Amino acid sequence: AGAIGRQDGPALAAALRFDMGNTSLLGQLSSGRVGLEAVCGGSLSEPYDEMLLEHFYFLRAAQEGDDIKAYAHCERACACFQAVFEKDTDWSLPALHALCLSLRLAAARADRALVAKGEKASRQQEAARTMQRFFQVTVTDRSALPVSKKWGALGVINALFKVYFNINNLRLCQNLIRAVEGPAFPKALDGQIVEGRRFPKGEIVTYKYFTGRLCLLNSDFGAAERNLAYAFDHCPALAFTNKRLALRYLVPVRLALGSFASRALLVKYRLEYFIPLCRAVHRGDLQAFEEQLALNQQRFIQHGSYLLVERSKTIVYRNFFKRCTELYPEKSCKMDLTRIQRTLKAVGAHMDMDEVECVLANLIATGYIKGYISHQHGKLVVSKGAPFPPLRELLTVTDG
């Protein structure tokens, strides 16, 4: 009641935490020794009284292990809060974020309970619809920017990202990104201060992480690298798990761009399985690359990065053919296709001539090799100057 009367958002958010940090109170709620209706109705005005009552019911049901019932109470607490939040100022944004966190966690637990009962998991979809209403309230707020509820939108967006990724409904993420990129949204996604306000660093890092992963799915590797690198670099050093998550996608996207993480970095974040893969790509070792891809296939599929890692095979071919040119006399710009085919066979890549020419043609068409195939003479003719352009230059051309 004091937090609401003082319009103290952080204090209200602390009162709405999932566990409230008070094991004694949780025990009393579970035993029923606290008269919840009397406590809430006697100290709070509508609709805060009902919101807190539903929140207490939610905590009690969660404590008793009834996750489906707990979610229902949490959802009703959010509905009560929305009724007043639409008319309120930005002071209650911390409470909004606390409720979104509780709702997301409660929905995930409820879905697991439903699946265990043989029923369809649907609570996370319902939670997303509730949070979408919060998102609309924040992003369309017309208050002056220093006191606008738009500063709470990024936290809600991140909560929605987590739900959409969890239920594999990523197409809905684009609506959120369009709103952020719109002209009315605060331009502060790199930590800028705008009219005395800024987004918390943790919210920016989370947003960059998820948009980086979405860019990967859209094959926008330049944007994916920028966003994931921002998330990794700005994530606190003590947040080991979160930094590892960002690096788990940053390593393969840089691999596809021909940039390789150091062994020390991969060991530090327990990503040692990338070490032989990076070595194979760097050396153009086709056989080792295929072995590592097969060995880690399930891991990469589970992480959603298999197709990205497989894409690095283009870099492996590029580096392999670059090494082939080193076998020829200095300044030679013509390579015999039959000899290339024999070299491929020697490293375990059995390909007929049509396949060899197809791979080379793709590398030439995409700019990885500057040259052409002379079918009449059975030669690969490469440029005398920089026949294998630096991969970073290719990225710059593609982005431009």
mmCIF file with all atom_site columns, N, CA and C in Angstrom, residues 62-106:
data_model
loop_
_atom_site.group_PDB
_atom_site.id
_atom_site.type_symbol
_atom_site.label_atom_id
_atom_site.label_alt_id
_atom_site.label_comp_id
_atom_site.label_asym_id
_atom_site.label_entity_id
_atom_site.label_seq_id
_atom_site.pdbx_PDB_ins_code
_atom_site.Cartn_x
_atom_site.Cartn_y
_atom_site.Cartn_z
_atom_site.occupancy
_atom_site.B_iso_or_equiv
_atom_site.pdbx_formal_charge
_atom_site.auth_seq_id
_atom_site.auth_comp_id
_atom_site.auth_asym_id
_atom_site.auth_atom_id
_atom_site.pdbx_PDB_model_num
ATOM 1   N N  . ALA A 1 62  ? 1.461  -21.803 -6.556  1.00 0.00 ? 62  ALA A N  1
ATOM 2   C CA . ALA A 1 62  ? 2.803  -22.210 -6.973  1.00 0.00 ? 62  ALA A CA 1
ATOM 3   C C  . ALA A 1 62  ? 3.513  -22.963 -5.860  1.00 0.00 ? 62  ALA A C  1
ATOM 4   N N  . GLN A 1 63  ? 3.342  -22.476 -4.632  1.00 0.00 ? 63  GLN A N  1
ATOM 5   C CA . GLN A 1 63  ? 3.958  -23.137 -3.483  1.00 0.00 ? 63  GLN A CA 1
ATOM 6   C C  . GLN A 1 63  ? 3.403  -24.545 -3.303  1.00 0.00 ? 63  GLN A C  1
ATOM 7   N N  . GLU A 1 64  ? 2.129  -24.728 -3.621  1.00 0.00 ? 64  GLU A N  1
ATOM 8   C CA . GLU A 1 64  ? 1.492  -26.045 -3.487  1.00 0.00 ? 64  GLU A CA 1
ATOM 9   C C  . GLU A 1 64  ? 1.768  -26.951 -4.683  1.00 0.00 ? 64  GLU A C  1
ATOM 10  N N  . GLY A 1 65  ? 2.428  -26.416 -5.713  1.00 0.00 ? 65  GLY A N  1
ATOM 11  C CA . GLY A 1 65  ? 2.774  -27.235 -6.873  1.00 0.00 ? 65  GLY A CA 1
ATOM 12  C C  . GLY A 1 65  ? 1.681  -27.340 -7.921  1.00 0.00 ? 65  GLY A C  1
ATOM 13  N N  . ASP A 1 66  ? 0.631  -26.528 -7.803  1.00 0.00 ? 66  ASP A N  1
ATOM 14  C CA . ASP A 1 66  ? -0.442 -26.538 -8.798  1.00 0.00 ? 66  ASP A CA 1
ATOM 15  C C  . ASP A 1 66  ? -0.131 -25.459 -9.841  1.00 0.00 ? 66  ASP A C  1
ATOM 16  N N  . ASP A 1 67  ? 0.696  -25.807 -10.813 1.00 0.00 ? 67  ASP A N  1
ATOM 17  C CA . ASP A 1 67  ? 1.198  -24.818 -11.766 1.00 0.00 ? 67  ASP A CA 1
ATOM 18  C C  . ASP A 1 67  ? 0.116  -24.284 -12.701 1.00 0.00 ? 67  ASP A C  1
ATOM 19  N N  . ILE A 1 68  ? -0.852 -25.107 -13.041 1.00 0.00 ? 68  ILE A N  1
ATOM 20  C CA . ILE A 1 68  ? -1.919 -24.655 -13.939 1.00 0.00 ? 68  ILE A CA 1
ATOM 21  C C  . ILE A 1 68  ? -2.802 -23.621 -13.238 1.00 0.00 ? 68  ILE A C  1
ATOM 22  N N  . LYS A 1 69  ? -3.165 -23.900 -12.000 1.00 0.00 ? 69  LYS A N  1
ATOM 23  C CA . LYS A 1 69  ? -3.958 -22.961 -11.211 1.00 0.00 ? 69  LYS A CA 1
ATOM 24  C C  . LYS A 1 69  ? -3.159 -21.684 -10.927 1.00 0.00 ? 69  LYS A C  1
ATOM 25  N N  . ALA A 1 70  ? -1.860 -21.847 -10.665 1.00 0.00 ? 70  ALA A N  1
ATOM 26  C CA . ALA A 1 70  ? -1.007 -20.689 -10.392 1.00 0.00 ? 70  ALA A CA 1
ATOM 27  C C  . ALA A 1 70  ? -0.988 -19.743 -11.582 1.00 0.00 ? 70  ALA A C  1
ATOM 28  N N  . TYR A 1 71  ? -0.877 -20.298 -12.778 1.00 0.00 ? 71  TYR A N  1
ATOM 29  C CA . TYR A 1 71  ? -0.864 -19.443 -13.970 1.00 0.00 ? 71  TYR A CA 1
ATOM 30  C C  . TYR A 1 71  ? -2.173 -18.658 -14.090 1.00 0.00 ? 71  TYR A C  1
ATOM 31  N N  . ALA A 1 72  ? -3.291 -19.303 -13.843 1.00 0.00 ? 72  ALA A N  1
ATOM 32  C CA . ALA A 1 72  ? -4.592 -18.637 -13.969 1.00 0.00 ? 72  ALA A CA 1
ATOM 33  C C  . ALA A 1 72  ? -4.664 -17.416 -13.040 1.00 0.00 ? 72  ALA A C  1
ATOM 34  N N  . HIS A 1 73  ? -4.165 -17.563 -11.810 1.00 0.00 ? 73  HIS A N  1
ATOM 35  C CA . HIS A 1 73  ? -4.177 -16.431 -10.875 1.00 0.00 ? 73  HIS A CA 1
ATOM 36  C C  . HIS A 1 73  ? -3.200 -15.348 -11.327 1.00 0.00 ? 73  HIS A C  1
ATOM 37  N N  . CYS A 1 74  ? -2.057 -15.757 -11.838 1.00 0.00 ? 74  CYS A N  1
ATOM 38  C CA . CYS A 1 74  ? -1.066 -14.777 -12.293 1.00 0.00 ? 74  CYS A CA 1
ATOM 39  C C  . CYS A 1 74  ? -1.621 -13.973 -13.470 1.00 0.00 ? 74  CYS A C  1
ATOM 40  N N  . GLU A 1 75  ? -2.311 -14.652 -14.364 1.00 0.00 ? 75  GLU A N  1
ATOM 41  C CA . GLU A 1 75  ? -2.892 -13.970 -15.518 1.00 0.00 ? 75  GLU A CA 1
ATOM 42  C C  . GLU A 1 75  ? -3.949 -12.960 -15.074 1.00 0.00 ? 75  GLU A C  1
ATOM 43  N N  . ARG A 1 76  ? -4.743 -13.325 -14.054 1.00 0.00 ? 76  ARG A N  1
ATOM 44  C CA . ARG A 1 76  ? -5.770 -12.400 -13.566 1.00 0.00 ? 76  ARG A CA 1
ATOM 45  C C  . ARG A 1 76  ? -5.129 -11.206 -12.855 1.00 0.00 ? 76  ARG A C  1
ATOM 46  N N  . ALA A 1 77  ? -4.021 -11.435 -12.167 1.00 0.00 ? 77  ALA A N  1
ATOM 47  C CA . ALA A 1 77  ? -3.308 -10.319 -11.535 1.00 0.00 ? 77  ALA A CA 1
ATOM 48  C C  . ALA A 1 77  ? -2.812 -9.338  -12.599 1.00 0.00 ? 77  ALA A C  1
ATOM 49  N N  . CYS A 1 78  ? -2.341 -9.873  -13.711 1.00 0.00 ? 78  CYS A N  1
ATOM 50  C CA . CYS A 1 78  ? -1.882 -9.018  -14.812 1.00 0.00 ? 78  CYS A CA 1
ATOM 51  C C  . CYS A 1 78  ? -3.036 -8.227  -15.418 1.00 0.00 ? 78  CYS A C  1
ATOM 52  N N  . ALA A 1 79  ? -4.207 -8.865  -15.535 1.00 0.00 ? 79  ALA A N  1
ATOM 53  C CA . ALA A 1 79  ? -5.377 -8.176  -16.087 1.00 0.00 ? 79  ALA A CA 1
ATOM 54  C C  . ALA A 1 79  ? -5.798 -7.025  -15.178 1.00 0.00 ? 79  ALA A C  1
ATOM 55  N N  . CYS A 1 80  ? -5.741 -7.233  -13.866 1.00 0.00 ? 80  CYS A N  1
ATOM 56  C CA . CYS A 1 80  ? -6.078 -6.160  -12.918 1.00 0.00 ? 80  CYS A CA 1
ATOM 57  C C  . CYS A 1 80  ? -5.085 -5.007  -13.040 1.00 0.00 ? 80  CYS A C  1
ATOM 58  N N  . PHE A 1 81  ? -3.825 -5.358  -13.171 1.00 0.00 ? 81  PHE A N  1
ATOM 59  C CA . PHE A 1 81  ? -2.797 -4.322  -13.292 1.00 0.00 ? 81  PHE A CA 1
ATOM 60  C C  . PHE A 1 81  ? -2.975 -3.528  -14.584 1.00 0.00 ? 81  PHE A C  1
ATOM 61  N N  . GLN A 1 82  ? -3.318 -4.213  -15.663 1.00 0.00 ? 82  GLN A N  1
ATOM 62  C CA . GLN A 1 82  ? -3.472 -3.524  -16.944 1.00 0.00 ? 82  GLN A CA 1
ATOM 63  C C  . GLN A 1 82  ? -4.560 -2.456  -16.864 1.00 0.00 ? 82  GLN A C  1
ATOM 64  N N  . ALA A 1 83  ? -5.612 -2.748  -16.126 1.00 0.00 ? 83  ALA A N  1
ATOM 65  C CA . ALA A 1 83  ? -6.730 -1.794  -16.031 1.00 0.00 ? 83  ALA A CA 1
ATOM 66  C C  . ALA A 1 83  ? -6.279 -0.451  -15.480 1.00 0.00 ? 83  ALA A C  1
ATOM 67  N N  . VAL A 1 84  ? -5.338 -0.461  -14.545 1.00 0.00 ? 84  VAL A N  1
ATOM 68  C CA . VAL A 1 84  ? -4.866 0.795   -13.962 1.00 0.00 ? 84  VAL A CA 1
ATOM 69  C C  . VAL A 1 84  ? -3.637 1.312   -14.696 1.00 0.00 ? 84  VAL A C  1
ATOM 70  N N  . PHE A 1 85  ? -2.847 0.401   -15.268 1.00 0.00 ? 85  PHE A N  1
ATOM 71  C CA . PHE A 1 85  ? -1.611 0.800   -15.961 1.00 0.00 ? 85  PHE A CA 1
ATOM 72  C C  . PHE A 1 85  ? -1.917 1.652   -17.192 1.00 0.00 ? 85  PHE A C  1
ATOM 73  N N  . GLU A 1 86  ? -3.004 1.348   -17.875 1.00 0.00 ? 86  GLU A N  1
ATOM 74  C CA . GLU A 1 86  ? -3.368 2.117   -19.074 1.00 0.00 ? 86  GLU A CA 1
ATOM 75  C C  . GLU A 1 86  ? -3.580 3.596   -18.759 1.00 0.00 ? 86  GLU A C  1
ATOM 76  N N  . LYS A 1 87  ? -4.056 3.896   -17.554 1.00 0.00 ? 87  LYS A N  1
ATOM 77  C CA . LYS A 1 87  ? -4.362 5.274   -17.178 1.00 0.00 ? 87  LYS A CA 1
ATOM 78  C C  . LYS A 1 87  ? -3.258 5.916   -16.343 1.00 0.00 ? 87  LYS A C  1
ATOM 79  N N  . ASP A 1 88  ? -2.295 5.110   -15.911 1.00 0.00 ? 88  ASP A N  1
ATOM 80  C CA . ASP A 1 88  ? -1.279 5.579   -14.982 1.00 0.00 ? 88  ASP A CA 1
ATOM 81  C C  . ASP A 1 88  ? -0.106 6.220   -15.720 1.00 0.00 ? 88  ASP A C  1
ATOM 82  N N  . THR A 1 89  ? 0.800  6.817   -14.966 1.00 0.00 ? 89  THR A N  1
ATOM 83  C CA . THR A 1 89  ? 2.022  7.366   -15.545 1.00 0.00 ? 89  THR A CA 1
ATOM 84  C C  . THR A 1 89  ? 3.093  6.272   -15.564 1.00 0.00 ? 89  THR A C  1
ATOM 85  N N  . ASP A 1 90  ? 4.323  6.667   -15.868 1.00 0.00 ? 90  ASP A N  1
ATOM 86  C CA . ASP A 1 90  ? 5.374  5.669   -16.049 1.00 0.00 ? 90  ASP A CA 1
ATOM 87  C C  . ASP A 1 90  ? 5.964  5.156   -14.736 1.00 0.00 ? 90  ASP A C  1
ATOM 88  N N  . TRP A 1 91  ? 5.462  5.601   -13.597 1.00 0.00 ? 91  TRP A N  1
ATOM 89  C CA . TRP A 1 91  ? 6.080  5.209   -12.336 1.00 0.00 ? 91  TRP A CA 1
ATOM 90  C C  . TRP A 1 91  ? 6.005  3.695   -12.094 1.00 0.00 ? 91  TRP A C  1
ATOM 91  N N  . SER A 1 92  ? 4.972  3.040   -12.659 1.00 0.00 ? 92  SER A N  1
ATOM 92  C CA . SER A 1 92  ? 4.759  1.626   -12.368 1.00 0.00 ? 92  SER A CA 1
ATOM 93  C C  . SER A 1 92  ? 5.433  0.682   -13.369 1.00 0.00 ? 92  SER A C  1
ATOM 94  N N  . LEU A 1 93  ? 6.320  1.195   -14.212 1.00 0.00 ? 93  LEU A N  1
ATOM 95  C CA . LEU A 1 93  ? 7.004  0.326   -15.183 1.00 0.00 ? 93  LEU A CA 1
ATOM 96  C C  . LEU A 1 93  ? 7.785  -0.818  -14.521 1.00 0.00 ? 93  LEU A C  1
ATOM 97  N N  . PRO A 1 94  ? 8.481  -0.590  -13.407 1.00 0.00 ? 94  PRO A N  1
ATOM 98  C CA . PRO A 1 94  ? 9.160  -1.734  -12.769 1.00 0.00 ? 94  PRO A CA 1
ATOM 99  C C  . PRO A 1 94  ? 8.190  -2.848  -12.369 1.00 0.00 ? 94  PRO A C  1
ATOM 100 N N  . ALA A 1 95  ? 6.983  -2.474  -11.908 1.00 0.00 ? 95  ALA A N  1
ATOM 101 C CA . ALA A 1 95  ? 5.982  -3.485  -11.553 1.00 0.00 ? 95  ALA A CA 1
ATOM 102 C C  . ALA A 1 95  ? 5.522  -4.240  -12.795 1.00 0.00 ? 95  ALA A C  1
ATOM 103 N N  . LEU A 1 96  ? 5.387  -3.529  -13.911 1.00 0.00 ? 96  LEU A N  1
ATOM 104 C CA . LEU A 1 96  ? 5.018  -4.173  -15.182 1.00 0.00 ? 96  LEU A CA 1
ATOM 105 C C  . LEU A 1 96  ? 6.016  -5.260  -15.528 1.00 0.00 ? 96  LEU A C  1
ATOM 106 N N  . HIS A 1 97  ? 7.292  -4.958  -15.428 1.00 0.00 ? 97  HIS A N  1
ATOM 107 C CA . HIS A 1 97  ? 8.319  -5.932  -15.782 1.00 0.00 ? 97  HIS A CA 1
ATOM 108 C C  . HIS A 1 97  ? 8.326  -7.112  -14.813 1.00 0.00 ? 97  HIS A C  1
ATOM 109 N N  . ALA A 1 98  ? 8.062  -6.845  -13.534 1.00 0.00 ? 98  ALA A N  1
ATOM 110 C CA . ALA A 1 98  ? 7.996  -7.932  -12.559 1.00 0.00 ? 98  ALA A CA 1
ATOM 111 C C  . ALA A 1 98  ? 6.845  -8.877  -12.871 1.00 0.00 ? 98  ALA A C  1
ATOM 112 N N  . LEU A 1 99  ? 5.691  -8.315  -13.257 1.00 0.00 ? 99  LEU A N  1
ATOM 113 C CA . LEU A 1 99  ? 4.541  -9.147  -13.597 1.00 0.00 ? 99  LEU A CA 1
ATOM 114 C C  . LEU A 1 99  ? 4.783  -9.933  -14.888 1.00 0.00 ? 99  LEU A C  1
ATOM 115 N N  . CYS A 1 100 ? 5.435  -9.320  -15.870 1.00 0.00 ? 100 CYS A N  1
ATOM 116 C CA . CYS A 1 100 ? 5.739  -10.034 -17.118 1.00 0.00 ? 100 CYS A CA 1
ATOM 117 C C  . CYS A 1 100 ? 6.655  -11.223 -16.853 1.00 0.00 ? 100 CYS A C  1
ATOM 118 N N  . LEU A 1 101 ? 7.625  -11.032 -15.952 1.00 0.00 ? 101 LEU A N  1
ATOM 119 C CA . LEU A 1 101 ? 8.519  -12.140 -15.608 1.00 0.00 ? 101 LEU A CA 1
ATOM 120 C C  . LEU A 1 101 ? 7.745  -13.266 -14.939 1.00 0.00 ? 101 LEU A C  1
ATOM 121 N N  . SER A 1 102 ? 6.911  -12.926 -13.966 1.00 0.00 ? 102 SER A N  1
ATOM 122 C CA . SER A 1 102 ? 6.111  -13.958 -13.283 1.00 0.00 ? 102 SER A CA 1
ATOM 123 C C  . SER A 1 102 ? 5.198  -14.678 -14.258 1.00 0.00 ? 102 SER A C  1
ATOM 124 N N  . LEU A 1 103 ? 4.556  -13.910 -15.145 1.00 0.00 ? 103 LEU A N  1
ATOM 125 C CA . LEU A 1 103 ? 3.620  -14.504 -16.097 1.00 0.00 ? 103 LEU A CA 1
ATOM 126 C C  . LEU A 1 103 ? 4.342  -15.456 -17.042 1.00 0.00 ? 103 LEU A C  1
ATOM 127 N N  . ARG A 1 104 ? 5.517  -15.052 -17.521 1.00 0.00 ? 104 ARG A N  1
ATOM 128 C CA . ARG A 1 104 ? 6.272  -15.905 -18.455 1.00 0.00 ? 104 ARG A CA 1
ATOM 129 C C  . ARG A 1 104 ? 6.711  -17.204 -17.785 1.00 0.00 ? 104 ARG A C  1
ATOM 130 N N  . LEU A 1 105 ? 7.236  -17.100 -16.569 1.00 0.00 ? 105 LEU A N  1
ATOM 131 C CA . LEU A 1 105 ? 7.686  -18.303 -15.863 1.00 0.00 ? 105 LEU A CA 1
ATOM 132 C C  . LEU A 1 105 ? 6.508  -19.201 -15.498 1.00 0.00 ? 105 LEU A C  1
ATOM 133 N N  . ALA A 1 106 ? 5.410  -18.582 -15.061 1.00 0.00 ? 106 ALA A N  1
ATOM 134 C CA . ALA A 1 106 ? 4.223  -19.369 -14.691 1.00 0.00 ? 106 ALA A CA 1
ATOM 135 C C  . ALA A 1 106 ? 3.637  -20.076 -15.905 1.00 0.00 ? 106 ALA A C  1
#
